PDB file of C-alpha atoms in Angstrom:
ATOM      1  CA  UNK A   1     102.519 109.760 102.677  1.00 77.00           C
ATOM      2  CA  UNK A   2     103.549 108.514 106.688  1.00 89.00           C
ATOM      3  CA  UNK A   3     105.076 110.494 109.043  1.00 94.00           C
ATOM      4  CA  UNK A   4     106.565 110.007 111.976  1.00 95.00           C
ATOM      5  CA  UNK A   5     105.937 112.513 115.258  1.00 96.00           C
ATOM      6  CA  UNK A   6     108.157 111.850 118.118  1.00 96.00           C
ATOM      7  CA  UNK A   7     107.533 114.433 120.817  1.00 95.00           C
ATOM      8  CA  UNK A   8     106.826 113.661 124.164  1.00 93.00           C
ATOM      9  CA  UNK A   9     104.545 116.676 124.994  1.00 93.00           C
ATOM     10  CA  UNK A  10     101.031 115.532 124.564  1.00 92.00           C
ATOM     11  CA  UNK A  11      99.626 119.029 123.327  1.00 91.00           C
ATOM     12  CA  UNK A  12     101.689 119.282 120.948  1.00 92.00           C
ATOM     13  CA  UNK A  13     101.791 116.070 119.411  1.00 93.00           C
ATOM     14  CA  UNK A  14      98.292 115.616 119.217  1.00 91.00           C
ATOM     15  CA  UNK A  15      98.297 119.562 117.625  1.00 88.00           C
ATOM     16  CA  UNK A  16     100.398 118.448 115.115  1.00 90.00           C
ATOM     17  CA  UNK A  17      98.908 115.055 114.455  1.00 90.00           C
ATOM     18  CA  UNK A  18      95.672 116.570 113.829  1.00 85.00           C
ATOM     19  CA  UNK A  19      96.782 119.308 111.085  1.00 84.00           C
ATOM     20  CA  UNK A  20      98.868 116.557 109.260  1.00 87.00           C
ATOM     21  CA  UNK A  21      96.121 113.885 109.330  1.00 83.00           C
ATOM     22  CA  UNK A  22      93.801 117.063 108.201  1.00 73.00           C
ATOM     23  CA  UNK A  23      96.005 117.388 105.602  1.00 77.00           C
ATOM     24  CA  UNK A  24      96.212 113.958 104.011  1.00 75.00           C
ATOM     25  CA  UNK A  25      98.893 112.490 105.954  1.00 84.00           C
ATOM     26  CA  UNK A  26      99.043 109.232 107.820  1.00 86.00           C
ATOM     27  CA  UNK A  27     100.911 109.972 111.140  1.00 91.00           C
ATOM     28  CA  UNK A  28     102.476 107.174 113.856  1.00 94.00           C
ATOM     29  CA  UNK A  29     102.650 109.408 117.198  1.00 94.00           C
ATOM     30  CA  UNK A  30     104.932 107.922 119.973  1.00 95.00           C
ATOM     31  CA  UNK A  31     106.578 109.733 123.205  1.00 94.00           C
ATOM     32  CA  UNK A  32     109.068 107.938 124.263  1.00 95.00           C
ATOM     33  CA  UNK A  33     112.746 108.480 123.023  1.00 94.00           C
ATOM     34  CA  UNK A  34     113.370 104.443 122.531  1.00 95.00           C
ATOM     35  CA  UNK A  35     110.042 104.010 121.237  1.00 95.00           C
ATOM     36  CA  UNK A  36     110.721 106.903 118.545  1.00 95.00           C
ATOM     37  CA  UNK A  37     114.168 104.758 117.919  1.00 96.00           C
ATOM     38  CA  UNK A  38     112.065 101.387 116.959  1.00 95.00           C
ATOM     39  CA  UNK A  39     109.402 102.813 114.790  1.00 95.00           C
ATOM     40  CA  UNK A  40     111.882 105.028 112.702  1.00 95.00           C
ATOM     41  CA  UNK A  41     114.250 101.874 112.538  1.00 95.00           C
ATOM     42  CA  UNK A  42     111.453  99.423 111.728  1.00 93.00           C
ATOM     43  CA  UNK A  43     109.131 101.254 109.597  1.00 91.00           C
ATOM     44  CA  UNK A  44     109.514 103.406 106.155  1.00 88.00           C
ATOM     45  CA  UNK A  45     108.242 106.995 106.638  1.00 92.00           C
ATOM     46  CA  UNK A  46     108.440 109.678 104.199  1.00 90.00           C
ATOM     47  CA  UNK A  47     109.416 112.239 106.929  1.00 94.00           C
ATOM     48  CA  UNK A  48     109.783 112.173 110.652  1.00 96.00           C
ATOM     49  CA  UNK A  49     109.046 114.933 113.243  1.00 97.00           C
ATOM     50  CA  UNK A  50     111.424 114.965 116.251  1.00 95.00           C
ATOM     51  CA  UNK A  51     111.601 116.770 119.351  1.00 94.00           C
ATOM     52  CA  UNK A  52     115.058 116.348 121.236  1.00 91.00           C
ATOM     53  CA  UNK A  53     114.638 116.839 124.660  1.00 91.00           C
ATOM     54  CA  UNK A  54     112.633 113.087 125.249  1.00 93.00           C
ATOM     55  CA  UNK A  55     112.557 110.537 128.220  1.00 93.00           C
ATOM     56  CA  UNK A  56     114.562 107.430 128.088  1.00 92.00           C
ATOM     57  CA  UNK A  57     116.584 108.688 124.923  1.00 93.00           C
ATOM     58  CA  UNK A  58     117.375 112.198 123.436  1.00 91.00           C
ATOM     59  CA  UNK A  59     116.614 113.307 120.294  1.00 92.00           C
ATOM     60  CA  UNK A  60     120.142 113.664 118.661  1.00 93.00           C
ATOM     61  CA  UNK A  61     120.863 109.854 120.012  1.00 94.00           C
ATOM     62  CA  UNK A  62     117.992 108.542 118.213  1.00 95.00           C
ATOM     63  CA  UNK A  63     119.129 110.354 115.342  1.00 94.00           C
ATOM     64  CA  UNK A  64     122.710 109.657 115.611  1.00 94.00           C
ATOM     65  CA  UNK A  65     121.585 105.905 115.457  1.00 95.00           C
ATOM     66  CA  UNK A  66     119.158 106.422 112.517  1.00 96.00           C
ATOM     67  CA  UNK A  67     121.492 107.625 110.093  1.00 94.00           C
ATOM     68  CA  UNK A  68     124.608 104.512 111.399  1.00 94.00           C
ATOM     69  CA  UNK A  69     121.454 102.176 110.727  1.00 94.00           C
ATOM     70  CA  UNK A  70     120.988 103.540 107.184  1.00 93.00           C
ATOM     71  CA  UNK A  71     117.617 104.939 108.207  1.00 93.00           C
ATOM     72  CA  UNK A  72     117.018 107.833 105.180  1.00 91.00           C
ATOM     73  CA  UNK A  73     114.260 109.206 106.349  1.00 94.00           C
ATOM     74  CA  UNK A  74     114.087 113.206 106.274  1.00 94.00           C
ATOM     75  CA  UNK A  75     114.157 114.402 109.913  1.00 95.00           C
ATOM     76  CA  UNK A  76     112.612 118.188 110.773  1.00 96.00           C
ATOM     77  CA  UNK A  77     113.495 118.803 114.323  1.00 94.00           C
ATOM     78  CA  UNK A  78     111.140 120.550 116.489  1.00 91.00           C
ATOM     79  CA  UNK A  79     112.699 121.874 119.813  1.00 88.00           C
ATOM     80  CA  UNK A  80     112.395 124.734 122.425  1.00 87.00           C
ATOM     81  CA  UNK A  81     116.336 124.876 121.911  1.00 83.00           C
ATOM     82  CA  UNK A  82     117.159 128.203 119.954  1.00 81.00           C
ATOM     83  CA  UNK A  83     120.492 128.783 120.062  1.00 86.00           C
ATOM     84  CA  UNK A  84     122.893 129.029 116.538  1.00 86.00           C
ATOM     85  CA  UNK A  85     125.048 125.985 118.513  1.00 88.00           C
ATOM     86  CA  UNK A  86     121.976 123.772 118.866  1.00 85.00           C
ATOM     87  CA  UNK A  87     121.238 123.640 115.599  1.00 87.00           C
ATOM     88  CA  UNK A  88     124.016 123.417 114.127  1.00 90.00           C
ATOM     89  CA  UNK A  89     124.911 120.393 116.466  1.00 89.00           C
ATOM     90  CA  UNK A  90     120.794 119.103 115.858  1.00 89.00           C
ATOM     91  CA  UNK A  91     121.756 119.124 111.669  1.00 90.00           C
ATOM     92  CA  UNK A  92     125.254 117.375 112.101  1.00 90.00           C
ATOM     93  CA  UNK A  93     123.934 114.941 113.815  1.00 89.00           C
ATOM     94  CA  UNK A  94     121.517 114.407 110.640  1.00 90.00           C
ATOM     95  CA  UNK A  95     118.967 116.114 110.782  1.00 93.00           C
ATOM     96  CA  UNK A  96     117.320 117.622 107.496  1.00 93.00           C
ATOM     97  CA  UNK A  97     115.560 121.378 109.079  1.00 94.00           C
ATOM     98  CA  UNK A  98     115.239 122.824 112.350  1.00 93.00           C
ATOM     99  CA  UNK A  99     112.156 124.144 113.432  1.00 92.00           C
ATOM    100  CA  UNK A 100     111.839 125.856 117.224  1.00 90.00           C
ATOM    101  CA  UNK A 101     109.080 125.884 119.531  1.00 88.00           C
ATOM    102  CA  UNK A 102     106.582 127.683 119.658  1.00 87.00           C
ATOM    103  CA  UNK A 103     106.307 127.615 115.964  1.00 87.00           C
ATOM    104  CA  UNK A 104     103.129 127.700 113.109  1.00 86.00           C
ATOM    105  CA  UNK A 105     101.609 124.992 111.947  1.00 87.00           C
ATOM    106  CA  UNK A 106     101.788 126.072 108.424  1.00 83.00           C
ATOM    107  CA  UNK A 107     105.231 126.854 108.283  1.00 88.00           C
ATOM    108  CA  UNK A 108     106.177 123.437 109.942  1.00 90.00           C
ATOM    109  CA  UNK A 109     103.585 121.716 107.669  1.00 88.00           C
ATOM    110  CA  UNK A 110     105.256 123.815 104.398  1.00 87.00           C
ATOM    111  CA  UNK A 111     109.032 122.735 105.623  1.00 91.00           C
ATOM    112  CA  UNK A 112     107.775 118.928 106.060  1.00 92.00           C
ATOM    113  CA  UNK A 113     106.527 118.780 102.632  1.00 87.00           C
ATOM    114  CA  UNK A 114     109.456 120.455 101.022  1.00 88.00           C
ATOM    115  CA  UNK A 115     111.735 117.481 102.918  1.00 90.00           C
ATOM    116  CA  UNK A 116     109.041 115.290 101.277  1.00 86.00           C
ATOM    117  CA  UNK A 117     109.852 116.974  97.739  1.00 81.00           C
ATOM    118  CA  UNK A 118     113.833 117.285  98.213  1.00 82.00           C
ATOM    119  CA  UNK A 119     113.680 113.632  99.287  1.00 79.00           C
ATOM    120  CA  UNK A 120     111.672 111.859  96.662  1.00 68.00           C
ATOM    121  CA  UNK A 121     113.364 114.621  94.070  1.00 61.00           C
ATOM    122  CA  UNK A 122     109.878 115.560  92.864  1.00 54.00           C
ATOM    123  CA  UNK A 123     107.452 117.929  92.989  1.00 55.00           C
ATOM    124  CA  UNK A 124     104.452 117.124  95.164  1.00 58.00           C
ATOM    125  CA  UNK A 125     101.109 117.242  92.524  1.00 67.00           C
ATOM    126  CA  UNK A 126      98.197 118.693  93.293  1.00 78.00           C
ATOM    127  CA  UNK A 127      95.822 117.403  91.032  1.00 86.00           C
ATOM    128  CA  UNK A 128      95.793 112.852  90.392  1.00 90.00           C
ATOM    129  CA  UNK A 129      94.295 111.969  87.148  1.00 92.00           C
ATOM    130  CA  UNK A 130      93.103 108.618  85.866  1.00 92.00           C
ATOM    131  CA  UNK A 131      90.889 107.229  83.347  1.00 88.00           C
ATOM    132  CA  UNK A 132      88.613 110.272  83.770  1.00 91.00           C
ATOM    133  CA  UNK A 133      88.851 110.405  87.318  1.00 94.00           C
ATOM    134  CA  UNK A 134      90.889 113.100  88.692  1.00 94.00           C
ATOM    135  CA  UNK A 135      91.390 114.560  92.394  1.00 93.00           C
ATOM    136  CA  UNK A 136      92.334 117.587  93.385  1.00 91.00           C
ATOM    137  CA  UNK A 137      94.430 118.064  96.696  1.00 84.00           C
ATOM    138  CA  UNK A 138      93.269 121.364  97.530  1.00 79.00           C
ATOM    139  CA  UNK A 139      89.925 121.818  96.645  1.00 85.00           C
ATOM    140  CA  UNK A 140      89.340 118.118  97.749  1.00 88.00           C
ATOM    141  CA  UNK A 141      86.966 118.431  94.827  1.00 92.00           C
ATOM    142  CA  UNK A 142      86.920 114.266  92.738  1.00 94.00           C
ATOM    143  CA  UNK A 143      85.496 114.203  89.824  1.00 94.00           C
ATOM    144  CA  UNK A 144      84.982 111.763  86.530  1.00 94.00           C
ATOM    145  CA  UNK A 145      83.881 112.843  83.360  1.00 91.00           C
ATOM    146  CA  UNK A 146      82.446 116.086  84.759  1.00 89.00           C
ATOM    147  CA  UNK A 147      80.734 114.195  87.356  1.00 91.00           C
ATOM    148  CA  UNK A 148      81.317 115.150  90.776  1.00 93.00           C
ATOM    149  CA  UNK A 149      81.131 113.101  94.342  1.00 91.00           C
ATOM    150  CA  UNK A 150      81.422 114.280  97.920  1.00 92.00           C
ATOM    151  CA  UNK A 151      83.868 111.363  99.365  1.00 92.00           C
ATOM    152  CA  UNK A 152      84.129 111.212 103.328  1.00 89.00           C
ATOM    153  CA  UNK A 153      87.626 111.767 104.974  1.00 86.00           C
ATOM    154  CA  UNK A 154      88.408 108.259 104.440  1.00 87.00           C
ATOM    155  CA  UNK A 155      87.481 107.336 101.349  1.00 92.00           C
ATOM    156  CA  UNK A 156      89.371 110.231  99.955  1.00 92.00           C
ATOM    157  CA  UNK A 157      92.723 109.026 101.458  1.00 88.00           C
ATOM    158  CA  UNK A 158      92.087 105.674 100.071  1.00 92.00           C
ATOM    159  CA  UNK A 159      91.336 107.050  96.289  1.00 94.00           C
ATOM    160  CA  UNK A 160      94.227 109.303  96.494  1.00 90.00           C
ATOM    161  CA  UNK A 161      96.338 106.307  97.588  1.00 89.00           C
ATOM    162  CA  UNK A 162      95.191 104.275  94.648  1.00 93.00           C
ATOM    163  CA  UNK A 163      95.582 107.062  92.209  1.00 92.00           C
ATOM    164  CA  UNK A 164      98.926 107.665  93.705  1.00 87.00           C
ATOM    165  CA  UNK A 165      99.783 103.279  92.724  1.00 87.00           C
ATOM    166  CA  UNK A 166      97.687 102.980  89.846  1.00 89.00           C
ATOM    167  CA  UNK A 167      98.237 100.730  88.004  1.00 89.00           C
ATOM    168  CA  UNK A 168      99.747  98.814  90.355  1.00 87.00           C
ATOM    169  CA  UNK A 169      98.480  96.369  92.979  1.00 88.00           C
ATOM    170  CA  UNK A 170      98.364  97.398  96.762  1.00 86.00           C
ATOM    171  CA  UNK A 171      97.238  94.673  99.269  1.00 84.00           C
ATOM    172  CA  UNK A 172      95.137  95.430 102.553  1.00 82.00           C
ATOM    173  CA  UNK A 173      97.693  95.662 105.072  1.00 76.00           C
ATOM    174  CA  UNK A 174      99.329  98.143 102.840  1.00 78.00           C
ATOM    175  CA  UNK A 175      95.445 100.328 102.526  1.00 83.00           C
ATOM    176  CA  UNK A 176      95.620  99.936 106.385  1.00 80.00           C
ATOM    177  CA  UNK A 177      98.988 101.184 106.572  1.00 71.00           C
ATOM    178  CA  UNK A 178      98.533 104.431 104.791  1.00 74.00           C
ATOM    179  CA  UNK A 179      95.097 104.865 105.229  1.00 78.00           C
ATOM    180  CA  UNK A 180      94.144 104.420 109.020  1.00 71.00           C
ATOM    181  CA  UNK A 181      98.534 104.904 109.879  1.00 57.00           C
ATOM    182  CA  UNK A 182      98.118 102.519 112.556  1.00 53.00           C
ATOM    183  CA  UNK A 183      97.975  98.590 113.105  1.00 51.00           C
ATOM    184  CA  UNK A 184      94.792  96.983 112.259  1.00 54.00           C
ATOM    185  CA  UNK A 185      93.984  92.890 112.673  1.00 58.00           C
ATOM    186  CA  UNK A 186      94.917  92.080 109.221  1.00 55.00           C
ATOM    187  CA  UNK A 187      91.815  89.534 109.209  1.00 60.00           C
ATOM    188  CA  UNK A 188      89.567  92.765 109.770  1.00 71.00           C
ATOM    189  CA  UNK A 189      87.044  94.033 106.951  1.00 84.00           C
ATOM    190  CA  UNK A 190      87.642  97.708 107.018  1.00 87.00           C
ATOM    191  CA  UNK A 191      89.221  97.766 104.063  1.00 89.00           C
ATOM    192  CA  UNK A 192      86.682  95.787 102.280  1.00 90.00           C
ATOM    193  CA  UNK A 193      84.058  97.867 103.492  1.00 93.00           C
ATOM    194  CA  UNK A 194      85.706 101.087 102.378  1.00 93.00           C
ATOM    195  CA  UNK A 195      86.304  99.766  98.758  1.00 94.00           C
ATOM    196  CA  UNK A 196      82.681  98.935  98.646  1.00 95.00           C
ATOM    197  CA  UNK A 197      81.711 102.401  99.415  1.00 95.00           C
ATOM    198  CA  UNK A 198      84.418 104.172  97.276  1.00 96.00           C
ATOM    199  CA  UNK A 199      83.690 101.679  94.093  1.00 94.00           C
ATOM    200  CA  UNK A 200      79.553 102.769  95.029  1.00 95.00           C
ATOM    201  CA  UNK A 201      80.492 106.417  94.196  1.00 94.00           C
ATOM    202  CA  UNK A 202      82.442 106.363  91.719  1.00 93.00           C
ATOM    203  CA  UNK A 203      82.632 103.064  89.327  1.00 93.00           C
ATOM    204  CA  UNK A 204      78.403 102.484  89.913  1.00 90.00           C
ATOM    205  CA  UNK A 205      77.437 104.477  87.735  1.00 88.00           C
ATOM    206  CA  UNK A 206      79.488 104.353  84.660  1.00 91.00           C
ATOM    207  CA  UNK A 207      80.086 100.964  81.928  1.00 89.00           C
ATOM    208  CA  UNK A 208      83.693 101.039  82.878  1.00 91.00           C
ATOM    209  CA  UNK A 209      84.740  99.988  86.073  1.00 92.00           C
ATOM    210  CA  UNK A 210      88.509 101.174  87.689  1.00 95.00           C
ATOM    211  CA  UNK A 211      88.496  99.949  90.768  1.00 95.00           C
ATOM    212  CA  UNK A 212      89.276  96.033  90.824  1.00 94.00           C
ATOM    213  CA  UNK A 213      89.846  93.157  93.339  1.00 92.00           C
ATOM    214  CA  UNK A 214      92.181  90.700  92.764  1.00 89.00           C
ATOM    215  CA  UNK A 215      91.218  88.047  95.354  1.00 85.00           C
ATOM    216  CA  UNK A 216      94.015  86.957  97.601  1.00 81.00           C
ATOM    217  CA  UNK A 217      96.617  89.657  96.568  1.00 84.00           C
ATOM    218  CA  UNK A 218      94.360  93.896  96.950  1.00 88.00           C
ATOM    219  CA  UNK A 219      93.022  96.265  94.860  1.00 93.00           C
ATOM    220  CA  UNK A 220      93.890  97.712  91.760  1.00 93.00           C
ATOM    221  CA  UNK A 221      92.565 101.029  90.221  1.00 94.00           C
ATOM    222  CA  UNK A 222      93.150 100.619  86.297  1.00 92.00           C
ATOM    223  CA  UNK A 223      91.333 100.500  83.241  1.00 87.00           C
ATOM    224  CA  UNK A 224      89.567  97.107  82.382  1.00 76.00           C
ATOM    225  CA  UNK A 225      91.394  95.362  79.129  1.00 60.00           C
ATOM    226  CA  UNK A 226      89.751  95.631  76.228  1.00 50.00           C
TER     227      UNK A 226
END
């Protein structure tokens, strides 16, 4: 899951950067009002965070222009604005939730993943299975067939994205997308190096391999024909 912060007040954006990336997110981080206005119109995200009072453009502008530009992305704004009027104009203007400053991290965490759930009509798992490999999203336990592996912070986003496509084939820009949130030289070998360890852990060991290469398109995690 990507998410968008656009808040121009450093402490707070790199507060809230932090506790999402701690919590499994990938996050773009910008603090400029027409800078928040490109990345939401050029990029998918599964929910933005948006302050309104920004230099260069305010937040319900960049909104306003979202939502004429058919950007669907769920929007929780995050302002030092309380009033009833201010949020009622904030959610006309599109916004999905309001959320005023100073505010908890769990509660603005909790309200970003129900926009995540209402959006995506679905309720957000926490346990991926496949093939005998499962991992849970709150423990951060992973497991196959009752054999358990201590993954680094890394390689558990990139087995929980693969377990999140299985099946299907995701290509390295798409791993550095999700899994490091910002723009990487695509000819780099991060991802190939991160594979390698992943696949080390948890395909050595055992006859059947799930995690596969198909060379000039990604990776695949899924079960080897028979």
């Amino acid at each position: 899951m990507r998410i968008l912060i656009v808040e121009d007040d450093r402490k707070i954006a790199d507060h809230l950067s932090k506790g999402l990336r701690e919590a499994g997110y990938a996050v773009d981080k910008v603090g400029d009002g027409e800078d928040g206005l490109d990345f939401g119109l050029n990029n998918d995200y599964d929910a933005a965070v948006l302050d309104l009072m920004l230099p260069s453009k305010d937040g319900l502008g960049i909104l306003e222009q979202w939502r004429a530009e058919g950007v669907k992305t769920p929007v929780l704004i995050l302002s030092a604005k309380r009033s009833v009027d201010d949020r009622v104009r904030g959610l006309q203007a599109g916004g999905d939730d309001y959320l005023t400053k100073p505010f908890a991290f769990t509660e603005l965490l909790a309200r970003v993943q129900a926009l995540i759930r209402r959006s995506t009509d679905t309720s957000e798992p926490t346990r991926l299975s496949y093939g005998g490999l499962t991992l849970d999203l709150l423990s951060r336990e992973v497991m196959r067939d009752g054999e358990r592996f201590e993954l680094q912070a890394r390689e558990f986003s990139l087995l929980e994205y693969l377990l999140r496509n299985a099946g299907r084939v995701v290509s390295k820009t798409m791993i550095l997308e999700h899994v490091w949130d910002y723009a990487f030289d695509p000819q780099t070998n991060v991802v190939d190096v991160l594979v390698c360890r992943l696949r080390n852990k948890v395909d050595r060991d055992f006859d059947e391999k799930l995690i596969h290469t198909l060379r000039g398109a990604g990776y695949v995690l899924r079960k080897e024909a028979k």
